[in-house]
PDB file of C-alpha atoms in Angstrom:
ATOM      1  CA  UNK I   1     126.019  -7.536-117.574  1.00  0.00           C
ATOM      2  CA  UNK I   2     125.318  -5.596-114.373  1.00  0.00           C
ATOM      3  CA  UNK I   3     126.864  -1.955-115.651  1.00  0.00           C
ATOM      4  CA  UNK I   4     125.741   1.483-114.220  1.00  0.00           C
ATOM      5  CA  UNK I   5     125.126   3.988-116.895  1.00  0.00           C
ATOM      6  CA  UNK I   6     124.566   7.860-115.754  1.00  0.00           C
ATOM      7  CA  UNK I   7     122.977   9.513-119.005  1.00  0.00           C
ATOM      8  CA  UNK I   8     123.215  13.387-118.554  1.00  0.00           C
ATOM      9  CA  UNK I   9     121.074  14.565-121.555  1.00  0.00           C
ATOM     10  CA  UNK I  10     118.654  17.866-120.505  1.00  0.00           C
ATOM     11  CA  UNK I  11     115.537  15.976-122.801  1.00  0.00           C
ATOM     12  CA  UNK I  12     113.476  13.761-121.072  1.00  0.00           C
ATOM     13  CA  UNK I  13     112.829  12.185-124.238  1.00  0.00           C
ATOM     14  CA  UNK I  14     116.554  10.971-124.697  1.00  0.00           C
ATOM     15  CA  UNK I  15     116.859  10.067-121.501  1.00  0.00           C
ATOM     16  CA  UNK I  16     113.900   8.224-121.168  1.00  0.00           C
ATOM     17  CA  UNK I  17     115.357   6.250-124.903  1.00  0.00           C
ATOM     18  CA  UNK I  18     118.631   5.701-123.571  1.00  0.00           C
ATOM     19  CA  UNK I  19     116.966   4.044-120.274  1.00  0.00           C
ATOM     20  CA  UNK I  20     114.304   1.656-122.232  1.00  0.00           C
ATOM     21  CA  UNK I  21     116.766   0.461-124.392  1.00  0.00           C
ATOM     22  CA  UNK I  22     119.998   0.287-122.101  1.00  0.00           C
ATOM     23  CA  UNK I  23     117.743  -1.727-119.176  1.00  0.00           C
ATOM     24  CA  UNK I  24     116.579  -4.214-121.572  1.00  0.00           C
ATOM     25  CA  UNK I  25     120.514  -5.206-122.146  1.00  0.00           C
ATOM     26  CA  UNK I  26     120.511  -5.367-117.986  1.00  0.00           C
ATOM     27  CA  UNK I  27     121.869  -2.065-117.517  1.00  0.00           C
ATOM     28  CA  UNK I  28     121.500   0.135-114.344  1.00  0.00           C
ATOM     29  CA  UNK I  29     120.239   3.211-115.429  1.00  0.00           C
ATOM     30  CA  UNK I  30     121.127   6.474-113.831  1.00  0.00           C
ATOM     31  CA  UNK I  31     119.676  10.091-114.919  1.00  0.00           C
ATOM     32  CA  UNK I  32     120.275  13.367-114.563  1.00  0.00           C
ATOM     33  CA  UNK I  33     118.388  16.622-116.322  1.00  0.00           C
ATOM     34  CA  UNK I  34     121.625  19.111-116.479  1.00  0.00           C
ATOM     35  CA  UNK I  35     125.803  19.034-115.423  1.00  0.00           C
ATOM     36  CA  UNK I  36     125.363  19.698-111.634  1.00  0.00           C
ATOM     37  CA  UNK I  37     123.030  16.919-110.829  1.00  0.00           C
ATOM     38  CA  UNK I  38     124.969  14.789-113.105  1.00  0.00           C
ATOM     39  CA  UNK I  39     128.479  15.705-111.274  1.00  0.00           C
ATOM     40  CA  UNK I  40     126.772  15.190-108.274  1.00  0.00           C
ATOM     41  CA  UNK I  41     125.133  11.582-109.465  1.00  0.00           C
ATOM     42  CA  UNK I  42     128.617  10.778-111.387  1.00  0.00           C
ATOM     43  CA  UNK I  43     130.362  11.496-107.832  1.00  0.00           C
ATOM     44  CA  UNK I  44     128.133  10.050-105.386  1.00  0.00           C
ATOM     45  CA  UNK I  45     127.335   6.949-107.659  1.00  0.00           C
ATOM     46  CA  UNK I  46     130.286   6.117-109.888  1.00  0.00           C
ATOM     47  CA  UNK I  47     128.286   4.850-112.929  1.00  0.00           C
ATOM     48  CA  UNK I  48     130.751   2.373-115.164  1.00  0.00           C
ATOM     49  CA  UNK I  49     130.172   4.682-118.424  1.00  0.00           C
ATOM     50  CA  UNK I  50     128.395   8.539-118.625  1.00  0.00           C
ATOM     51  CA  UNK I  51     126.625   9.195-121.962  1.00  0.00           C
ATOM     52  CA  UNK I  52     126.879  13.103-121.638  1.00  0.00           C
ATOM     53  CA  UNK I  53     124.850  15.883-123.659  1.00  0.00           C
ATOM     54  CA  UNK I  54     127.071  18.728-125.143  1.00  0.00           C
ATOM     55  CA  UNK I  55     124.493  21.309-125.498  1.00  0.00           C
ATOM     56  CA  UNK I  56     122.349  22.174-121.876  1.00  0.00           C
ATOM     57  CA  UNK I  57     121.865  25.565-120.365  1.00  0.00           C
ATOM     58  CA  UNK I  58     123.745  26.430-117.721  1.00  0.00           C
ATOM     59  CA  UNK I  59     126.482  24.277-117.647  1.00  0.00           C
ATOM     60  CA  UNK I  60     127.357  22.548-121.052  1.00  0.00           C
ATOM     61  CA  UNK I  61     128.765  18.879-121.482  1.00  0.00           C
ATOM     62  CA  UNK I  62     132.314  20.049-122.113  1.00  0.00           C
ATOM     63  CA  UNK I  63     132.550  22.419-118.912  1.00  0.00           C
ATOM     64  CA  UNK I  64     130.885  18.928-117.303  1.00  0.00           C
ATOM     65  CA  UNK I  65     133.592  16.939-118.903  1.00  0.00           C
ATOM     66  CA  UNK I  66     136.439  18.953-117.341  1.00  0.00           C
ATOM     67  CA  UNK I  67     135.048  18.711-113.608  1.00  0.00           C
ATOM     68  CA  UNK I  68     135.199  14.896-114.271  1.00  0.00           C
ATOM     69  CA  UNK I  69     138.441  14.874-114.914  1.00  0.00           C
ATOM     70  CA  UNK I  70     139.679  17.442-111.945  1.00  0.00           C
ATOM     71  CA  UNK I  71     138.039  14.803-109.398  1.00  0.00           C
ATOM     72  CA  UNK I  72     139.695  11.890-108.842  1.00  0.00           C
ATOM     73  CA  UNK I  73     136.708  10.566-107.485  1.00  0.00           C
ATOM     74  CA  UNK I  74     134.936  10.748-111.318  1.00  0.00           C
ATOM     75  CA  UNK I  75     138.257  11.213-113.451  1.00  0.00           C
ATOM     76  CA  UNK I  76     138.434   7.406-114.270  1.00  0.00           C
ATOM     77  CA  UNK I  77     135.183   7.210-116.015  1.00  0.00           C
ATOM     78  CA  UNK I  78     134.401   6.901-119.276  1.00  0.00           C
ATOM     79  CA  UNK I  79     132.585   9.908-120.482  1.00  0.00           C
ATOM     80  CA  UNK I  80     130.719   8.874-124.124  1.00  0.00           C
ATOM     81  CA  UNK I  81     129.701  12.783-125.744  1.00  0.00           C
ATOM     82  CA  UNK I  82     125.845  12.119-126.998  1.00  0.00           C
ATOM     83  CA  UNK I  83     124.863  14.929-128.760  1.00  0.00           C
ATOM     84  CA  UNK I  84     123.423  17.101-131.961  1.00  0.00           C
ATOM     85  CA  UNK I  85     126.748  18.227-132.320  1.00  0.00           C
ATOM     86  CA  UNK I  86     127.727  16.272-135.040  1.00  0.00           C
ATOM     87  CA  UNK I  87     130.372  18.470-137.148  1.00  0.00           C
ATOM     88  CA  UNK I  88     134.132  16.888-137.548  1.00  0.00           C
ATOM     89  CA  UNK I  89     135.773  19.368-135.358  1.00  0.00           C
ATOM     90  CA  UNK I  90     133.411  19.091-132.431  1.00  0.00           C
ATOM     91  CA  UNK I  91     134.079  15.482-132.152  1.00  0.00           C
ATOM     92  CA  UNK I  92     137.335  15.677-132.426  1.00  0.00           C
ATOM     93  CA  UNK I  93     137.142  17.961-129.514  1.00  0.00           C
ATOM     94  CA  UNK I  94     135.308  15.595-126.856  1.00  0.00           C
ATOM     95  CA  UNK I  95     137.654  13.203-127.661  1.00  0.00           C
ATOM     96  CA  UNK I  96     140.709  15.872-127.392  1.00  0.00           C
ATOM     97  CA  UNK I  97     139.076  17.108-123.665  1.00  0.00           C
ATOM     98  CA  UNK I  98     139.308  13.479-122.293  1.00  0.00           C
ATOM     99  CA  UNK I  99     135.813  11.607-123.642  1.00  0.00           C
ATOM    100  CA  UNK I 100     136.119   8.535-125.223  1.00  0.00           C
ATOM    101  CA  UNK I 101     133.761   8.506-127.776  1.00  0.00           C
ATOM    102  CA  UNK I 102     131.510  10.814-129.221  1.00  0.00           C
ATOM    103  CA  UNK I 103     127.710   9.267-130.431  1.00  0.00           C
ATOM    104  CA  UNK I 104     126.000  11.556-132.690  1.00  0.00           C
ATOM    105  CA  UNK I 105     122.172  12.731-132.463  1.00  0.00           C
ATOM    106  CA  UNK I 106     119.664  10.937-133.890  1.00  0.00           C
ATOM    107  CA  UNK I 107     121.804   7.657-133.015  1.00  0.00           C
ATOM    108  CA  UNK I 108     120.229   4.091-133.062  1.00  0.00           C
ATOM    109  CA  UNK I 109     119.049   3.406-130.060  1.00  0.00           C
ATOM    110  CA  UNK I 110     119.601  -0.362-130.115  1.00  0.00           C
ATOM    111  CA  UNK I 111     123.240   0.450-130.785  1.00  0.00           C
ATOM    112  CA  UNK I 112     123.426   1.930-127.309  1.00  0.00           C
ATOM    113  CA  UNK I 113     123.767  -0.851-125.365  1.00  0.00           C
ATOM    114  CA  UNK I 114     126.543  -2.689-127.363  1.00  0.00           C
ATOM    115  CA  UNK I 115     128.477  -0.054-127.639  1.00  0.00           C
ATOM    116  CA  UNK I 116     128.279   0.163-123.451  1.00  0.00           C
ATOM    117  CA  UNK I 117     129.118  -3.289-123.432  1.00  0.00           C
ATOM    118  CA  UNK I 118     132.266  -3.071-125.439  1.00  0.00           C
ATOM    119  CA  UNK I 119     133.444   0.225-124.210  1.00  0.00           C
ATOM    120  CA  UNK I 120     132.877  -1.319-120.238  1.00  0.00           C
ATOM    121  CA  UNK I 121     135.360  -4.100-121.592  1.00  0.00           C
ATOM    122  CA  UNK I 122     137.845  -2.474-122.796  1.00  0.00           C
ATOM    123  CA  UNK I 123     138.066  -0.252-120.432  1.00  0.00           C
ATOM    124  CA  UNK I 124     138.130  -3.209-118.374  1.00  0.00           C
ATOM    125  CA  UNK I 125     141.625  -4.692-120.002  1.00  0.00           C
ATOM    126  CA  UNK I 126     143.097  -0.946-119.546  1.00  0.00           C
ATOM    127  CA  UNK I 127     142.312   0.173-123.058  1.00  0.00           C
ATOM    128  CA  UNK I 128     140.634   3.317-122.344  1.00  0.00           C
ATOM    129  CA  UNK I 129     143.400   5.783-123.598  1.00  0.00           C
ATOM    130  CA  UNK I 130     144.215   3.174-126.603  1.00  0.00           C
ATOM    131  CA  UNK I 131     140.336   3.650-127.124  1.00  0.00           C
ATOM    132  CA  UNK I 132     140.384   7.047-127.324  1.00  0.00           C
ATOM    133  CA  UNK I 133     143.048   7.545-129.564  1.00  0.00           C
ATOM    134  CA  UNK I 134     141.663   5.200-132.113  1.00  0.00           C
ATOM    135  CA  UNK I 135     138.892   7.494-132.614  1.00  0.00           C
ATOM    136  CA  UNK I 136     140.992  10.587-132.389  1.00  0.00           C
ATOM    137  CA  UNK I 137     142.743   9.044-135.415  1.00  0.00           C
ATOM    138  CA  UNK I 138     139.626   8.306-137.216  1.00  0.00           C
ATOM    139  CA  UNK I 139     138.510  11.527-136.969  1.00  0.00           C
ATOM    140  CA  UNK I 140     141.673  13.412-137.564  1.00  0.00           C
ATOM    141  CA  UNK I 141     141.474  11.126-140.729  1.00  0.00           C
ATOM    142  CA  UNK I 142     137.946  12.113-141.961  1.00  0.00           C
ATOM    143  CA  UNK I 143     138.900  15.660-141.505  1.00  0.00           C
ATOM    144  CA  UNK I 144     142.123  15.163-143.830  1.00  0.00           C
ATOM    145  CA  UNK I 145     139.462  13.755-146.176  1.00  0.00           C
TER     146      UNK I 145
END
């Protein structure tokens, strides 16, 4: 799989865990330390997928989100929300905003690449809004619960 990731996480550390584990699958790995550089990466680059941080200074991952989605350049991209923000509602919010899924800090980092894989697929056979809805659903349903 040749795919082109852009991770916009402000910690090295993350970054540096999505890129070891995401280039041993054969992923292109693209980084960026906070929302400007990554609109300006996300625009200039067109990754396949953007694993995107919620909580940076300056600009956060939802005001990030939103300028993704007002270019047409970037507004076809998959945006997955990787983040410590793991209550019910926030989820439910990336998804509600546009993303189309929503990974959870600490996540498995072997999980990573799979879950590129089938998302680039899918995505692929046009089921990106299908996608996110599904998950909209199964969080609207764990917060019924």
């Amino acid at each position: 799989m040749s795919a082109r990731v852009l991770v916009i996480d402000d910690e090295a550390p993350i970054r540096l865990l999505c890129r070891v584990n995401l280039e041993a699958a054969g992923v292109e790995v693209l980084e960026a330390e906070d929302g400007p550089r990554g609109l300006v990466l996300a625009r200039s680059e067109r990754p396949d997928v953007i694993l995107l941080d919620v909580m940076m200074p300056g600009m956060d991952g939802w005001q990030v989100l939103e300028e993704l989605l007002d270019d047409e350049r970037t507004s076809g991209i998959p945006v997955v929300f990787l983040t410590a923000r793991a209550e019910l509602r926030d989820q439910a919010r990336g998804l509600e905003l546009g993303g189309i899924d929503y990974v959870t800090k600490p996540f498995s980092p072997i999980d990573l690449a799979p879950l590129v894989e089938d998302l680039i697929g899918r995505v692929s056979r046009g089921e990106h809004e299908a996608l996110r809805r599904e998950r909209l659903a199964e969080l609207r349903q764990l917060l019924v619960e």
